[in-house]
mmCIF file of C-alpha atoms in Angstrom:
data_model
loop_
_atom_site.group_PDB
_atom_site.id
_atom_site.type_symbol
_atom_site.label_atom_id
_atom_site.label_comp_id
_atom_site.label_asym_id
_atom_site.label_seq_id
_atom_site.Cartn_x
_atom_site.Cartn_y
_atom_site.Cartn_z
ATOM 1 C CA UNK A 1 0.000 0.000 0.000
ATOM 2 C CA UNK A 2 2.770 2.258 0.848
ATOM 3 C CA UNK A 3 4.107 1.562 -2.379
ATOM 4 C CA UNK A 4 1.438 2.480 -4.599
ATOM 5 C CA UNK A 5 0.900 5.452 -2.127
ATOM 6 C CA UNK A 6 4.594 6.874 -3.085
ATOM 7 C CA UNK A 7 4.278 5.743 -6.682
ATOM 8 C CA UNK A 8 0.769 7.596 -7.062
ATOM 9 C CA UNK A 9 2.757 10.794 -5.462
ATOM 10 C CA UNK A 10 5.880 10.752 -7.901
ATOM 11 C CA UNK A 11 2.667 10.208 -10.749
ATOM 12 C CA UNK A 12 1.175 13.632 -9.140
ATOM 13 C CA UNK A 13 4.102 15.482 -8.903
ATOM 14 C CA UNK A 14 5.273 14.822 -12.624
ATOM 15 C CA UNK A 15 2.002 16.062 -13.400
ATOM 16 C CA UNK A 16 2.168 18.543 -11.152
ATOM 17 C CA UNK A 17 5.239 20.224 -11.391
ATOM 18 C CA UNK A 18 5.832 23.203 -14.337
ATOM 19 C CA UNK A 19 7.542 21.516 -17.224
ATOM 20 C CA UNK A 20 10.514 24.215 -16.844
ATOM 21 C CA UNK A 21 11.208 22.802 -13.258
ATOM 22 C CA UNK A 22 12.083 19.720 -15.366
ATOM 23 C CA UNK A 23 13.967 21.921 -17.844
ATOM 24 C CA UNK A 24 16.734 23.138 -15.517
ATOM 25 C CA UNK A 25 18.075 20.049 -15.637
ATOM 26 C CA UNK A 26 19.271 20.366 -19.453
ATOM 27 C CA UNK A 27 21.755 21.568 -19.851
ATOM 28 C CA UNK A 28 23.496 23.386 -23.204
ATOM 29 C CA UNK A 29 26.970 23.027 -22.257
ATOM 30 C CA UNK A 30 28.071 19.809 -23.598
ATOM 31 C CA UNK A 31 26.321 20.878 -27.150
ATOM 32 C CA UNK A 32 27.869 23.104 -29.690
ATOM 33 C CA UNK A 33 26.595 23.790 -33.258
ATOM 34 C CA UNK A 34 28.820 25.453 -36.586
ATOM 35 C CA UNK A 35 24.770 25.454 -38.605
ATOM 36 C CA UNK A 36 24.256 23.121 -41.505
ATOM 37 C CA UNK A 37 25.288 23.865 -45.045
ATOM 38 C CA UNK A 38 22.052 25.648 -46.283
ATOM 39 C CA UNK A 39 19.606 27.107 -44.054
ATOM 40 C CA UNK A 40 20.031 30.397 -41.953
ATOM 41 C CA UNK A 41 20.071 30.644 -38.353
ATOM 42 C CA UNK A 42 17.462 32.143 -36.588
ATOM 43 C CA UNK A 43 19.516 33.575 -33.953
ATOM 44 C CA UNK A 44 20.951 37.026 -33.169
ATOM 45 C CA UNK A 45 24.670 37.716 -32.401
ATOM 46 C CA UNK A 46 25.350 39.285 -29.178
ATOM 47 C CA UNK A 47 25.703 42.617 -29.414
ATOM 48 C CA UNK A 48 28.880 43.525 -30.684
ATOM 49 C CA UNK A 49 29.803 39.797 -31.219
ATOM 50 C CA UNK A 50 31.350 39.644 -35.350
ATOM 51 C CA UNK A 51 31.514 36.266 -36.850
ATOM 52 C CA UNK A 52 32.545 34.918 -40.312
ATOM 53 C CA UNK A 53 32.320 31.873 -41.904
ATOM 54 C CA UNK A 54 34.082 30.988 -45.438
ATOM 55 C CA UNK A 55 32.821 28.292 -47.432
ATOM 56 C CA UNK A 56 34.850 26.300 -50.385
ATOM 57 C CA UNK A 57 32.219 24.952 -52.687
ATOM 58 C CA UNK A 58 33.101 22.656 -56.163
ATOM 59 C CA UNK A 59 29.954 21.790 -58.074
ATOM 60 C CA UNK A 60 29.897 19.720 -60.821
ATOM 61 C CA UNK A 61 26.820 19.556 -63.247
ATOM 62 C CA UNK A 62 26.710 16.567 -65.253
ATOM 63 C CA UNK A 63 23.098 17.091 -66.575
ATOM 64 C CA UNK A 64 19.447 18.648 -66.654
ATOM 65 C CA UNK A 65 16.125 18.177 -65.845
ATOM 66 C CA UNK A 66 13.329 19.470 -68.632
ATOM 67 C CA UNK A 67 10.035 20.557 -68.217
ATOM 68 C CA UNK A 68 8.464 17.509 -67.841
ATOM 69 C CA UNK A 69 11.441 16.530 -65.342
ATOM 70 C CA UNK A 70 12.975 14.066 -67.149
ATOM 71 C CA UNK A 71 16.502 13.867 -66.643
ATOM 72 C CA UNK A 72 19.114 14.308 -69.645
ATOM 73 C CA UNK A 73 22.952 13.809 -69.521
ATOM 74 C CA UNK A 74 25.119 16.355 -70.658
ATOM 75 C CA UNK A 75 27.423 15.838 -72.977
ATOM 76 C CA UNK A 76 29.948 18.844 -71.960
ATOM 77 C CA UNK A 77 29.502 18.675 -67.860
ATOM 78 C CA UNK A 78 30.096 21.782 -65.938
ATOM 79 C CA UNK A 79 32.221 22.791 -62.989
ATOM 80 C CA UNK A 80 32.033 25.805 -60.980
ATOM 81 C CA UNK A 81 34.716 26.452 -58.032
ATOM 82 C CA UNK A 82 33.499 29.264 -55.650
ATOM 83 C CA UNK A 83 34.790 30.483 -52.324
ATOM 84 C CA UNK A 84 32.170 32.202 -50.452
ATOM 85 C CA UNK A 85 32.718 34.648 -47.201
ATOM 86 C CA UNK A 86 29.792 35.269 -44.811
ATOM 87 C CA UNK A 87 29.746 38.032 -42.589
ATOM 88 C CA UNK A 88 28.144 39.031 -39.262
ATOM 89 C CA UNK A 89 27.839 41.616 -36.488
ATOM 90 C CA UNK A 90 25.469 41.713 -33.661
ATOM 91 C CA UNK A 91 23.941 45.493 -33.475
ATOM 92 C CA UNK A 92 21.383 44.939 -31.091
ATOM 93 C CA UNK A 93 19.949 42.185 -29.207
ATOM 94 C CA UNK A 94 17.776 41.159 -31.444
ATOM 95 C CA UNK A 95 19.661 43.094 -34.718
ATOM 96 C CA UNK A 96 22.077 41.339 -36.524
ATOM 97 C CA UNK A 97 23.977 43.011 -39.929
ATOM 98 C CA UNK A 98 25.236 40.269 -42.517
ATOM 99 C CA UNK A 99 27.411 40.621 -45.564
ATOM 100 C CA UNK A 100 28.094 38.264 -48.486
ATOM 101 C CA UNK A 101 30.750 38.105 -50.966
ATOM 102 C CA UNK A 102 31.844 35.598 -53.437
ATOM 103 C CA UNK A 103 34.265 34.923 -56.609
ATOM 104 C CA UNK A 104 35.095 32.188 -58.349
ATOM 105 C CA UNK A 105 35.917 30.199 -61.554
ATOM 106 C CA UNK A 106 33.843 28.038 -64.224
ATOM 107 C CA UNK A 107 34.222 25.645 -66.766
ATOM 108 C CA UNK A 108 32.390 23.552 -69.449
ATOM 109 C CA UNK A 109 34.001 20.545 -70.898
ATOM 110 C CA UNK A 110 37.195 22.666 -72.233
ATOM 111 C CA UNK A 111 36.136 25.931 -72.137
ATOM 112 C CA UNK A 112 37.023 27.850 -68.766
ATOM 113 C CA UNK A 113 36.574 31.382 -67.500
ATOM 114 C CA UNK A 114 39.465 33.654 -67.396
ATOM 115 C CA UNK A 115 41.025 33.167 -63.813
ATOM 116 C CA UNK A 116 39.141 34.384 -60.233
ATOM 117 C CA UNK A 117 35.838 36.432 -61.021
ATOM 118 C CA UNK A 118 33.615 38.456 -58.654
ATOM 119 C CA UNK A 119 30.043 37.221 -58.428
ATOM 120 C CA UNK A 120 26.944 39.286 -56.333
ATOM 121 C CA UNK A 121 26.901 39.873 -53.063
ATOM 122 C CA UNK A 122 24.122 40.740 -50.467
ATOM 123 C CA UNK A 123 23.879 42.888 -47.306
ATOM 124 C CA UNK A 124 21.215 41.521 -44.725
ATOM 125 C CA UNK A 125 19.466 42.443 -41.771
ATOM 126 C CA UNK A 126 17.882 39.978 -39.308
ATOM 127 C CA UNK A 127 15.762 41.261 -36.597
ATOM 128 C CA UNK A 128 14.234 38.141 -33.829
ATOM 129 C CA UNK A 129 10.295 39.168 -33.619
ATOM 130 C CA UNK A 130 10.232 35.962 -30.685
ATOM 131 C CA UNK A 131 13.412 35.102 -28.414
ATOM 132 C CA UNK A 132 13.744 31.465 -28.359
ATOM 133 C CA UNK A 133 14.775 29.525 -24.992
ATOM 134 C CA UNK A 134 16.899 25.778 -25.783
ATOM 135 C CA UNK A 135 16.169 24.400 -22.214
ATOM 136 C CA UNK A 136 12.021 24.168 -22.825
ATOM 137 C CA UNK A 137 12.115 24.089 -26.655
ATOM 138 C CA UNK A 138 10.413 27.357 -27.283
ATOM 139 C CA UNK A 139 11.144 28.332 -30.847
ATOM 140 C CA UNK A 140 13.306 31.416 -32.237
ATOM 141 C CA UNK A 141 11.504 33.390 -34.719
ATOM 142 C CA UNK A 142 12.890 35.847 -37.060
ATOM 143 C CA UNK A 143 12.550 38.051 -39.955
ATOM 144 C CA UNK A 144 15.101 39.235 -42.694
ATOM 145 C CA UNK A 145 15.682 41.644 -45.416
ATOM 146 C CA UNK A 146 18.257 40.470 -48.229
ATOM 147 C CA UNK A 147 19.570 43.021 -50.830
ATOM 148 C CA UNK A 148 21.497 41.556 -53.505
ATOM 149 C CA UNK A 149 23.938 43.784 -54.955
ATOM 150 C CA UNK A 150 25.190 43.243 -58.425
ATOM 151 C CA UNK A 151 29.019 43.103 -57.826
ATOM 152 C CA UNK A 152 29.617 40.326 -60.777
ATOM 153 C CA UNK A 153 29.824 40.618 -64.718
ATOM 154 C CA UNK A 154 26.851 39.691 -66.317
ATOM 155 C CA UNK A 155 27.160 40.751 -69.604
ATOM 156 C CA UNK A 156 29.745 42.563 -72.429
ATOM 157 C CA UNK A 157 31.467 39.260 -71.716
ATOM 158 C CA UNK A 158 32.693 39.287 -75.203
ATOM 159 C CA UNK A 159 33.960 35.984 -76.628
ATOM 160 C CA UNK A 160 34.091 33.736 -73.135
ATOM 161 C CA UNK A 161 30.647 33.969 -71.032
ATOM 162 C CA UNK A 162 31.739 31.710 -68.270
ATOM 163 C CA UNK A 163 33.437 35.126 -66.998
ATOM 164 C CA UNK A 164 29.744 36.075 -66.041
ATOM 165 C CA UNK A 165 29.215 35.560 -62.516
ATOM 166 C CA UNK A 166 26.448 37.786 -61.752
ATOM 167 C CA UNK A 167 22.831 38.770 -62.906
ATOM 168 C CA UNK A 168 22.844 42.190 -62.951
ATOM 169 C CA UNK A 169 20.010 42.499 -60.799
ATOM 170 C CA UNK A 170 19.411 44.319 -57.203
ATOM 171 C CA UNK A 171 17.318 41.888 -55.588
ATOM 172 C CA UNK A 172 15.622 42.194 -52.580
ATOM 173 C CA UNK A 173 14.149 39.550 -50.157
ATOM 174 C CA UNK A 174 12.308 38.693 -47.604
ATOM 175 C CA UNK A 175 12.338 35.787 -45.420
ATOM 176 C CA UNK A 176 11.136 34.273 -42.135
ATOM 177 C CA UNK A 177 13.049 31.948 -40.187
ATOM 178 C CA UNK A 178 12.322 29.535 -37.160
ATOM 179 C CA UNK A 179 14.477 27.413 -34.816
ATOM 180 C CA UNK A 180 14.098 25.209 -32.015
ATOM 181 C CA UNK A 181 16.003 22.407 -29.757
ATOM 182 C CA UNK A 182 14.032 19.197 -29.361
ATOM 183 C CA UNK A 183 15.244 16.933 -26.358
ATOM 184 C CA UNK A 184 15.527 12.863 -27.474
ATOM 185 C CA UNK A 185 15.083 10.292 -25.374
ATOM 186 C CA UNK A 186 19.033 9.744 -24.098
ATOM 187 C CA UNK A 187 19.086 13.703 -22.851
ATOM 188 C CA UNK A 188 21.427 14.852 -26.494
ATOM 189 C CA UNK A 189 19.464 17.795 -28.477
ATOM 190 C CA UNK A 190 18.357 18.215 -31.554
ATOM 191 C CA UNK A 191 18.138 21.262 -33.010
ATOM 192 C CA UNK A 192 15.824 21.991 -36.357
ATOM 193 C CA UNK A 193 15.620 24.796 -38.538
ATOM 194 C CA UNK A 194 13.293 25.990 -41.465
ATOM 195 C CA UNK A 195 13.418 29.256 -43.558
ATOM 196 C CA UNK A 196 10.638 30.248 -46.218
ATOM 197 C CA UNK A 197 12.244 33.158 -48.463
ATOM 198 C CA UNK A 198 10.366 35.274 -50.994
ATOM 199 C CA UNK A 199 11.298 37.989 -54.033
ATOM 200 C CA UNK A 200 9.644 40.299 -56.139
ATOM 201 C CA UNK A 201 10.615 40.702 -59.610
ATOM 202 C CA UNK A 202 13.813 43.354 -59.218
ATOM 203 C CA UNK A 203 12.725 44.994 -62.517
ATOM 204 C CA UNK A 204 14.472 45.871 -65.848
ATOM 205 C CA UNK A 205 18.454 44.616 -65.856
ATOM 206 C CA UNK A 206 19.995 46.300 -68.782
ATOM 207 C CA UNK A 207 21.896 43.711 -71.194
ATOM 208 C CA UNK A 208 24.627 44.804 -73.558
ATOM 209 C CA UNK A 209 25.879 42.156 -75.804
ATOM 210 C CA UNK A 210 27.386 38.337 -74.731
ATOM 211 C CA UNK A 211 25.437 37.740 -71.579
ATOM 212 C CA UNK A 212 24.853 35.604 -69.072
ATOM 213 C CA UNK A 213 21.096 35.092 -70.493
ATOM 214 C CA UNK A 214 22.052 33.678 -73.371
ATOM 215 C CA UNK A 215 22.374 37.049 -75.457
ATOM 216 C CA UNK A 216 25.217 37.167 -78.877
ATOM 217 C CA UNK A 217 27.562 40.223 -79.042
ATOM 218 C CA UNK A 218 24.946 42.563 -80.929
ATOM 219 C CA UNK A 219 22.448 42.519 -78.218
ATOM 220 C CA UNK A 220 20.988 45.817 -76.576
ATOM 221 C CA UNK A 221 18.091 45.460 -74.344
ATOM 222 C CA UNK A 222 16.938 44.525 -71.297
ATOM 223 C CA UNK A 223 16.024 41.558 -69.165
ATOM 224 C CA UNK A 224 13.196 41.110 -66.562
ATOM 225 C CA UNK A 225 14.048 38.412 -64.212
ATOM 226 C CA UNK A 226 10.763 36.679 -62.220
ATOM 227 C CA UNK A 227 9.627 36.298 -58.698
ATOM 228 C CA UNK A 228 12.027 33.923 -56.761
ATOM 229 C CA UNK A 229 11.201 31.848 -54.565
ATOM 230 C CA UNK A 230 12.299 28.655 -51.984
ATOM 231 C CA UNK A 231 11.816 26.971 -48.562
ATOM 232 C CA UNK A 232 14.636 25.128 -46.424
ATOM 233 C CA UNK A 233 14.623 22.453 -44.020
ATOM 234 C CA UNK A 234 17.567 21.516 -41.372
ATOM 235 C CA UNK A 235 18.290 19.061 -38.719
ATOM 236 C CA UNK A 236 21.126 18.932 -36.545
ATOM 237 C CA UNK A 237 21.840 15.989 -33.981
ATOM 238 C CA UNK A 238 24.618 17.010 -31.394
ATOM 239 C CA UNK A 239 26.429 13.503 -30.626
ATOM 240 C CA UNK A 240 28.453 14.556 -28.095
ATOM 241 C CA UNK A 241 30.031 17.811 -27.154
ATOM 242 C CA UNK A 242 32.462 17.767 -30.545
ATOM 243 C CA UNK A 243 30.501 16.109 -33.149
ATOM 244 C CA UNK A 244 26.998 16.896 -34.753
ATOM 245 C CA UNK A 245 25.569 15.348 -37.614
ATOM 246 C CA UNK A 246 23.337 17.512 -40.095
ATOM 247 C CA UNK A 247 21.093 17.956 -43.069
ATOM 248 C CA UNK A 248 19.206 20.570 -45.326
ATOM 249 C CA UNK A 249 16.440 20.165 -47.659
ATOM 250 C CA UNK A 250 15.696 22.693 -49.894
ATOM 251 C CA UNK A 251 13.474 23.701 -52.616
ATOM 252 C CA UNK A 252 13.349 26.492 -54.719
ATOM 253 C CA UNK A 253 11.131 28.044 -57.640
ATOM 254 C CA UNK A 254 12.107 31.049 -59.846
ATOM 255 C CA UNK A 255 10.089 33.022 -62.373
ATOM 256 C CA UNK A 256 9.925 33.519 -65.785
ATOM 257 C CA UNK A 257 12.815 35.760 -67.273
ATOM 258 C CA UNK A 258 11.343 37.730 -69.741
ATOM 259 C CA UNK A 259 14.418 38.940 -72.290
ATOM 260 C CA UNK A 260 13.972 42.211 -74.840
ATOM 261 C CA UNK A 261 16.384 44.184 -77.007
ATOM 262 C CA UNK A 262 17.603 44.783 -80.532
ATOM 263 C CA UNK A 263 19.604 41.757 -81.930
ATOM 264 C CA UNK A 264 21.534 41.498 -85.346
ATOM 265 C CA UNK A 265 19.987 39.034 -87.744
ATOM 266 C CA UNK A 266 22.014 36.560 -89.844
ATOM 267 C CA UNK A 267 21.884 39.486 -92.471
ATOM 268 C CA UNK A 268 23.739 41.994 -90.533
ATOM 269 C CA UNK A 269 20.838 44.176 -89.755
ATOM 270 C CA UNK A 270 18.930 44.800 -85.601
ATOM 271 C CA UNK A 271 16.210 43.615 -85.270
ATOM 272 C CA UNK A 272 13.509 43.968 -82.021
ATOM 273 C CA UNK A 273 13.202 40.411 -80.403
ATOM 274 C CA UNK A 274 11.646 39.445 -77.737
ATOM 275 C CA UNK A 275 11.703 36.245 -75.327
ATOM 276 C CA UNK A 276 9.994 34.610 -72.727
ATOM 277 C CA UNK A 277 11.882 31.844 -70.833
ATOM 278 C CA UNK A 278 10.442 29.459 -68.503
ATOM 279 C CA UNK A 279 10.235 29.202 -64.764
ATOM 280 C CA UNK A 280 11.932 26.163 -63.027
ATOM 281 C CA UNK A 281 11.780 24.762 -59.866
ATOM 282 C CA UNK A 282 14.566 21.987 -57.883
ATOM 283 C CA UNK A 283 15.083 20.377 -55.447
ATOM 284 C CA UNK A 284 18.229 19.198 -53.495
ATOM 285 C CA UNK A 285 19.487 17.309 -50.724
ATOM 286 C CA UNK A 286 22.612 18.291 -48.349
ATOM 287 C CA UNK A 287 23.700 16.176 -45.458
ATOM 288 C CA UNK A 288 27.200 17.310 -43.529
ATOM 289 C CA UNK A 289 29.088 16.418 -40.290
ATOM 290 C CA UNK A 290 30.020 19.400 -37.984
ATOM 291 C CA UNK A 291 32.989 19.077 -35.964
ATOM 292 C CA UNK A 292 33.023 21.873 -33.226
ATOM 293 C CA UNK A 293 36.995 23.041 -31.778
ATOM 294 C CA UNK A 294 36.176 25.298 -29.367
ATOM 295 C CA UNK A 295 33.529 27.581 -28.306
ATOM 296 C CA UNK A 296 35.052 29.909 -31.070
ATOM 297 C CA UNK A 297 36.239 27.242 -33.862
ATOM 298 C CA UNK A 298 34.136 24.838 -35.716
ATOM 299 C CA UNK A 299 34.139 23.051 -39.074
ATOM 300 C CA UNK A 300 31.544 21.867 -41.424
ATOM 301 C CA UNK A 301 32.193 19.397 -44.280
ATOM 302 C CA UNK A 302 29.053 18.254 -46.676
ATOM 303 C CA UNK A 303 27.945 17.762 -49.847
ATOM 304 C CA UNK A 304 24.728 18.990 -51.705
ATOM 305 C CA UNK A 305 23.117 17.089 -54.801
ATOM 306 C CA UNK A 306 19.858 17.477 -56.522
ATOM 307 C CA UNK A 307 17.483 15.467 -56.093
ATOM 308 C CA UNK A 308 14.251 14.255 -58.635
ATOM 309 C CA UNK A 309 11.413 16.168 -59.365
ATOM 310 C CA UNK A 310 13.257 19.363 -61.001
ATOM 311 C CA UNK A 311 12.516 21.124 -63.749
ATOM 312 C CA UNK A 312 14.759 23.230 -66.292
ATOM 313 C CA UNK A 313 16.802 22.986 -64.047
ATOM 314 C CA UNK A 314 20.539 20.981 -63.464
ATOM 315 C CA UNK A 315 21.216 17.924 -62.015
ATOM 316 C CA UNK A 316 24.483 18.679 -59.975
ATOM 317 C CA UNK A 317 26.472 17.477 -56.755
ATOM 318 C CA UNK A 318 28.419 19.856 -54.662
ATOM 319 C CA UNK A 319 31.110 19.256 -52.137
ATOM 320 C CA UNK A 320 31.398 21.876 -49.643
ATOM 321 C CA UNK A 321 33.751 22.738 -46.488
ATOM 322 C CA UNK A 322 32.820 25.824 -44.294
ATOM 323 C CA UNK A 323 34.787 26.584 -40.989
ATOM 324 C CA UNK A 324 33.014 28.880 -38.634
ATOM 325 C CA UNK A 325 35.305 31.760 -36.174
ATOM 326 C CA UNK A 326 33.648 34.057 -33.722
ATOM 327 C CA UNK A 327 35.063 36.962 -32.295
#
């Protein structure tokens, strides 16, 4: 009787007692995280906290989906080397600054770009509208502006266009990001992320000549790029206080890019043309393995591939190696 007496009072008390009571018990300090390849963290720096984080990224395109999403092989496969620098500084609490720049170097079967070339870049701004808390799971919630800034040729490219790295376009986005820390069974967390991101149409994009849309050397015009736009996925398991195992899913839509100028015709002479290209979608996959230094180092190694279900779009696998610093 005594028995069942104590065991109906533990029973009672578990229900009882505020879940955050049970909460204090977690604890955060044998779990680091670098992020996963793809998706953007909810969080804010500390005020006055900077961080960067370079990634190395070698993709190599070896075919296409069309718009019935059939997959077809290409017979001249493409390869794109890019080192990418990410930027951060925590402004306010909740008010974090970002900056992104890139450059790299392409190639298609024997044809390559002309050494290192700028691509775009992007300044960001990512306020937290809801504080998150890791010990009782509530979720971070954020908002943030992207401006793309057109820092990379696009077109004049003259007889090589894999020196186009850019689209000519200032871009901006919006996007709304969540994150959370789930607690398993054997005490380790697990920490998700998602991110829905949005863009309008960034106008007119003035094209002179060889182009990265596909324009010949007498080109003048314009192109009008579509609405963009793509949702992200992320898990991250924290194995022990060095090692965390992640992956991204992402998928992504972009609009119509509507293309019009004067051309030259086979007999010398401009003429106005005008075309309409067509929207695409894809779809991709990236797992990756974190390995976290110290509460300042950490370094993420994964790959990214496409996945069925694109269309006009490529069929591609990327290896990629980040390493995260904070200051």
């Amino acid at each position: 009787m005594k028995r069942q007496c104590r065991a109906a009072g533990m029973l009672l008390a578990m229900v009882v007692v505020p879940t955050g009571t049970w909460a204090q018990a977690r604890s955060m300090e044998d779990a680091r995280f670098t992020g996963p390849l793809l998706t953007s963290s909810a969080n804010a720096q500390a005020p006055g906290a900077f961080f960067m984080q370079p990634y190395l990224i070698h993709t190599r395109t070896s075919g296409s989906y069309d718009g019935k999403g059939d997959r077809h092989r290409l017979e001249e496969r493409g390869r794109d080397t890019k080192l990418s620098v990410l930027m951060g500084y925590g402004i306010s609490k909740r008010l974090t600054g970002e900056l992104s720049v890139n450059g790299g170097r392409s190639s298609s079967g024997r044809q390559h770009g002309d050494g290192l070339r700028f691509g775009d870049s992007s300044v960001r701004l990512k306020y937290v509208l809801r504080p998150g808390d890791a010990l009782t799971s509530r979720m971070t919630v954020s908002a943030m502006l992207n401006q793309s800034l057109a820092t990379g040729s696009h077109d004049r490219l003259g007889d090589n266009v894999l020196n186009g790295r850019g689209n000519g376009s200032y871009r901006t986005g919006l996007s709304l990001l969540g994150q959370q820390v789930l607690w398993m069974p054997n005490g380790r967390p697990l920490r998700w992320r998602w991110q829905a991101n949005w863009s309008p149409s960034p106008g007119d994009v003035r094209v002179r000549g060889s182009s990265v849309y596909g324009t010949g050397a007498g080109f003048d015009g314009h192109a009008s790029p579509g609405v963009n736009s793509s949702a992200l996925l992320a898990m991250e398991y924290s194995i022990n206080r060095n090692w965390v195992v992640a992956m991204d899913l992402r998928g992504s839509h972009k609009g119509r890019t509507t293309l019009e100028g004067n051309d030259m015709n086979r007999d010398g002479y401009s003429q106005w043309t005008q075309r309409v290209g067509r929207s695409s979608r894809s779809f991709s996959i990236a797992p990756a393995v974190e390995y976290i230094i110290n509460d300042n180092v950490g370094v993420l190694a994964g790959v990214q591939a496409s996945l069925p279900g694109g269309r006009n779009s490529a069929s591609f696998v990327s290896p990629q190696v980040s390493m995260t610093l904070s200051f």
